[in-house]
Tab-separated table of C-alpha atoms in Angstrom:
chain	number	residue	atom	x	y	z
I	53	ASP	CA	95.291	97.091	110.140
I	54	ILE	CA	98.396	99.011	109.060
I	55	VAL	CA	98.334	102.525	110.507
I	56	MET	CA	99.793	105.264	108.307
I	57	THR	CA	101.062	108.359	110.143
I	58	GLN	CA	101.950	111.537	108.283
I	59	THR	CA	103.990	114.526	109.434
I	60	PRO	CA	103.523	117.422	109.422
I	61	LEU	CA	99.743	117.800	109.307
I	62	SER	CA	100.132	121.293	107.872
I	63	SER	CA	102.921	122.746	105.747
I	64	PRO	CA	102.953	126.465	104.869
I	65	VAL	CA	105.378	126.933	101.985
I	66	THR	CA	106.701	129.895	100.024
I	67	LEU	CA	106.140	129.699	96.272
I	68	GLY	CA	109.227	128.311	94.552
I	69	GLN	CA	110.541	126.705	97.734
I	70	PRO	CA	110.678	122.957	98.424
I	71	ALA	CA	108.237	120.990	100.545
I	72	SER	CA	108.593	117.602	102.176
I	73	ILE	CA	106.024	115.255	103.727
I	74	SER	CA	106.800	112.143	105.752
I	75	CYS	CA	104.750	108.991	106.084
I	76	ARG	CA	105.445	106.187	108.528
I	77	SER	CA	103.686	102.821	108.547
I	78	SER	CA	103.054	100.716	111.655
I	79	GLN	CA	104.648	97.718	109.939
I	80	SER	CA	106.829	97.052	106.935
I	81	LEU	CA	105.166	97.629	103.570
I	82	VAL	CA	107.390	95.133	101.759
I	83	HIS	CA	105.065	92.592	100.156
I	84	SER	CA	105.897	88.902	99.910
I	85	ASP	CA	106.433	89.491	96.165
I	86	GLY	CA	109.261	91.908	96.991
I	87	ASN	CA	107.407	95.069	95.989
I	88	THR	CA	106.506	97.932	98.317
I	89	TYR	CA	103.026	99.200	97.598
I	90	LEU	CA	103.198	102.746	98.923
I	91	SER	CA	101.597	105.544	96.966
I	92	TRP	CA	101.001	109.293	97.315
I	93	LEU	CA	97.840	111.134	96.328
I	94	GLN	CA	96.954	114.814	96.039
I	95	GLN	CA	93.490	116.175	96.757
I	96	ARG	CA	92.712	119.684	95.627
I	97	PRO	CA	89.739	121.457	97.216
I	98	GLY	CA	86.424	120.091	95.986
I	99	GLN	CA	88.015	117.329	93.912
I	100	PRO	CA	88.613	113.600	94.315
I	101	PRO	CA	92.148	112.484	95.146
I	102	ARG	CA	94.610	112.142	92.279
I	103	LEU	CA	97.445	109.615	92.090
I	104	LEU	CA	100.915	111.171	92.060
I	105	ILE	CA	103.387	108.417	92.977
I	106	TYR	CA	103.111	104.614	93.139
I	107	LYS	CA	105.456	101.922	94.461
I	108	ILE	CA	107.415	104.503	96.485
I	109	SER	CA	108.986	106.486	93.662
I	110	ASN	CA	107.205	106.015	90.317
I	111	ARG	CA	105.452	109.097	88.974
I	112	PHE	CA	102.023	108.421	87.517
I	113	SER	CA	101.172	109.564	83.999
I	114	GLY	CA	101.119	113.338	83.639
I	115	VAL	CA	102.605	114.095	87.063
I	116	PRO	CA	105.211	116.899	86.965
I	117	GLU	CA	108.846	116.044	87.626
I	118	ARG	CA	108.935	118.344	90.663
I	119	PHE	CA	107.152	115.575	92.587
I	120	SER	CA	109.360	112.748	93.835
I	121	GLY	CA	109.023	109.896	96.298
I	122	SER	CA	111.554	107.935	98.296
I	123	GLY	CA	111.874	105.606	101.249
I	124	ALA	CA	111.815	101.960	102.223
I	125	GLY	CA	110.301	99.582	104.758
I	126	THR	CA	108.257	101.787	107.069
I	127	ASP	CA	109.505	105.314	106.292
I	128	PHE	CA	108.609	107.249	103.162
I	129	THR	CA	108.868	110.817	101.898
I	130	LEU	CA	107.160	112.913	99.255
I	131	LYS	CA	109.107	115.951	98.035
I	132	ILE	CA	108.022	118.863	95.915
I	133	SER	CA	111.167	120.504	94.563
I	134	ARG	CA	109.627	123.942	93.928
I	135	VAL	CA	106.071	124.520	95.090
I	136	GLU	CA	103.683	126.113	92.621
I	137	ALA	CA	100.285	127.646	93.352
I	138	GLU	CA	98.478	124.639	91.829
I	139	ASP	CA	100.116	122.339	94.410
I	140	VAL	CA	97.872	123.651	97.186
I	141	GLY	CA	95.809	120.838	98.662
I	142	VAL	CA	95.942	117.845	100.960
I	143	TYR	CA	98.425	115.040	100.361
I	144	TYR	CA	97.863	111.448	101.463
I	145	CYS	CA	100.009	108.355	101.596
I	146	MET	CA	98.309	105.018	101.049
I	147	GLN	CA	99.445	101.426	101.443
I	148	ALA	CA	98.275	98.581	99.192
I	149	THR	CA	100.503	95.885	100.655
I	150	GLN	CA	97.815	94.476	102.923
I	151	PHE	CA	94.052	94.504	103.250
I	152	PRO	CA	92.399	96.697	104.243
I	153	ARG	CA	94.018	99.451	102.199
I	154	THR	CA	94.757	102.317	104.576
I	155	PHE	CA	95.527	105.992	104.214
I	156	GLY	CA	97.448	108.568	106.198
I	157	GLN	CA	95.461	111.361	107.832
I	158	GLY	CA	96.599	113.901	105.271
I	159	THR	CA	99.009	116.842	105.117
I	160	LYS	CA	97.685	120.228	104.080
I	161	VAL	CA	100.053	122.206	101.844
I	162	GLU	CA	99.297	125.908	101.684
I	163	ILE	CA	101.087	128.988	100.456
I	164	LYS	CA	102.563	131.384	103.041
B	696	GLN	CA	91.625	107.452	79.455
B	697	VAL	CA	89.620	105.715	82.168
B	698	GLN	CA	86.556	107.573	83.412
B	699	LEU	CA	84.262	106.610	86.275
B	700	GLN	CA	80.791	108.147	86.524
B	701	GLN	CA	78.904	107.700	89.779
B	702	SER	CA	75.147	107.794	90.278
B	703	GLY	CA	72.768	107.270	93.162
B	704	PRO	CA	70.789	109.103	95.844
B	705	GLY	CA	72.403	111.631	98.137
B	706	LEU	CA	69.989	111.103	101.015
B	707	VAL	CA	69.275	107.817	102.780
B	708	LYS	CA	67.250	107.188	105.915
B	709	SER	CA	68.710	105.400	108.927
B	710	SER	CA	68.352	101.608	108.859
B	711	GLN	CA	67.837	101.611	105.092
B	712	THR	CA	70.216	100.606	102.280
B	713	LEU	CA	72.683	102.927	100.574
B	714	SER	CA	73.022	102.064	96.861
B	715	LEU	CA	75.468	103.634	94.410
B	716	THR	CA	76.550	102.717	90.887
B	717	CYS	CA	79.769	103.455	89.008
B	718	ALA	CA	79.807	103.336	85.213
B	719	ILE	CA	83.184	102.628	83.607
B	720	SER	CA	84.507	103.957	80.311
B	721	GLY	CA	87.969	103.335	78.912
B	722	ASP	CA	88.359	99.975	80.653
B	723	SER	CA	86.385	96.806	81.345
B	724	VAL	CA	84.920	95.750	84.671
B	725	SER	CA	86.094	92.240	83.678
B	726	SER	CA	89.713	93.347	83.201
B	727	ASN	CA	92.286	90.802	84.348
B	728	SER	CA	94.614	93.510	85.625
B	729	ALA	CA	92.261	95.908	87.438
B	730	ALA	CA	90.034	95.908	90.507
B	731	TRP	CA	87.068	98.135	91.269
B	732	ASN	CA	86.850	99.821	94.636
B	733	TRP	CA	84.578	101.849	96.865
B	734	ILE	CA	86.169	104.381	99.227
B	735	ARG	CA	84.525	106.956	101.445
B	736	GLN	CA	85.744	110.180	103.054
B	737	SER	CA	84.433	111.974	106.102
B	738	PRO	CA	85.909	114.546	108.506
B	739	SER	CA	85.819	112.028	111.367
B	740	ARG	CA	87.242	108.982	109.544
B	741	GLY	CA	89.324	110.517	106.753
B	742	LEU	CA	89.740	108.303	103.689
B	743	GLU	CA	88.366	104.837	104.374
B	744	TRP	CA	88.639	101.942	101.925
B	745	LEU	CA	85.456	99.850	101.963
B	746	GLY	CA	86.076	97.061	99.499
B	747	ARG	CA	86.592	95.971	95.932
B	748	THR	CA	85.548	93.464	93.291
B	749	LEU	CA	87.769	91.880	90.658
B	750	TYR	CA	87.682	89.231	87.956
B	751	ARG	CA	90.430	86.625	87.656
B	752	SER	CA	88.725	83.721	85.855
B	753	LYS	CA	85.957	84.190	88.427
B	754	TRP	CA	84.618	87.085	90.493
B	755	SER	CA	85.893	87.743	93.983
B	756	ASN	CA	85.606	90.485	96.594
B	757	ASP	CA	87.676	91.965	99.378
B	758	TYR	CA	85.909	93.917	102.118
B	759	ALA	CA	86.988	96.003	105.093
B	760	ALA	CA	86.200	94.251	108.382
B	761	SER	CA	84.476	97.404	109.636
B	762	VAL	CA	81.658	97.024	107.087
B	763	LYS	CA	81.936	93.369	106.054
B	764	SER	CA	78.599	92.337	107.550
B	765	ARG	CA	76.750	95.143	105.708
B	766	ILE	CA	78.450	95.591	102.339
B	767	THR	CA	77.993	94.074	98.892
B	768	ILE	CA	79.947	95.102	95.786
B	769	ASN	CA	78.745	93.637	92.498
B	770	ALA	CA	79.770	93.945	88.876
B	771	ASP	CA	77.396	94.195	85.915
B	772	THR	CA	79.283	93.144	82.799
B	773	SER	CA	76.375	93.934	80.446
B	774	LYS	CA	76.530	97.617	81.484
B	775	ASN	CA	80.267	97.725	82.294
B	776	GLN	CA	79.617	99.047	85.774
B	777	PHE	CA	79.827	98.066	89.411
B	778	SER	CA	77.755	98.901	92.444
B	779	LEU	CA	77.856	99.395	96.192
B	780	GLN	CA	75.161	98.365	98.623
B	781	LEU	CA	75.566	99.215	102.293
B	782	ASN	CA	72.808	97.922	104.538
B	783	SER	CA	71.452	99.174	107.853
B	784	VAL	CA	73.041	102.598	107.557
B	785	THR	CA	73.355	105.042	110.450
B	786	PRO	CA	74.326	108.723	110.540
B	787	GLU	CA	77.954	107.547	110.970
B	788	ASP	CA	77.831	106.370	107.340
B	789	THR	CA	77.409	109.974	106.186
B	790	ALA	CA	80.370	110.675	103.869
B	791	VAL	CA	81.516	111.392	100.351
B	792	TYR	CA	81.596	108.043	98.547
B	793	TYR	CA	84.026	107.420	95.687
B	794	CYS	CA	84.314	104.601	93.217
B	795	ALA	CA	87.848	103.988	92.042
B	796	ARG	CA	90.133	101.665	90.111
B	797	ASP	CA	93.348	100.014	91.208
B	798	GLU	CA	95.504	98.309	88.649
B	799	ASP	CA	98.526	96.052	88.388
B	800	THR	CA	100.775	98.347	86.352
B	801	SER	CA	100.361	101.196	88.839
B	802	GLY	CA	101.293	99.034	91.790
B	803	TRP	CA	97.713	98.473	92.950
B	804	SER	CA	97.452	102.172	93.665
B	805	ILE	CA	94.094	103.893	93.273
B	806	ASP	CA	94.812	105.474	89.894
B	807	TYR	CA	91.355	106.627	88.729
B	808	TRP	CA	88.539	108.031	90.850
B	809	GLY	CA	84.898	108.865	90.308
B	810	GLN	CA	83.650	112.371	90.965
B	811	GLY	CA	82.305	111.497	94.415
B	812	THR	CA	78.762	111.354	95.792
B	813	VAL	CA	77.823	113.151	98.982
B	814	VAL	CA	75.612	110.780	100.958
B	815	THR	CA	73.764	111.986	104.027
B	816	VAL	CA	72.091	109.502	106.351
B	817	SER	CA	69.160	111.077	108.164
B	818	SER	CA	68.130	109.826	111.582
């Protein structure tokens, strides 16, 4: 199985300041079709996860522009340009290049 | 807008079968571009993908090796829903269970989720 490792596990952020989360996979996420199936999800307290970013850098419908994704191969990053109060929650990376689908352990974003 | 509505018991006894259903609106369980997943979440295991069913001229399934001997995911086209059966459960199967969709245009990401069902396995 592909192991997804996120850092940091906790990220206290000041409102209006940027935040960055890293995700590293145990093997390349480049699929034989040339695509890289790495996504980012947000889980607010008491809610199911919500898709933010797919295929490294594509924002899903309705996701604010302050969220962006980047990376390649085995190293990926989610950035929030200016954190707002509604961004509090746990963020997960997920790979869909191989079965079984696997998730990172989560990064908790909280306000200082 | 795709919506997934889960139903099923929240308490199951050890050694028995966990059964959950997910009703789909806004899409078809027989879609040629989507797949229908079950994922669970627990403090000890985090988010764990269990398996999926999809239709591409015929039905097929993909299952996680960790549950492959105990899991069945089926689609019911007449009700536009799909189901999870997990046999021989133990307290380690206690988790929040989610049904979810992944779809071609969103890079096989899990783009829509059910509300979640808290399932407790009693010993």
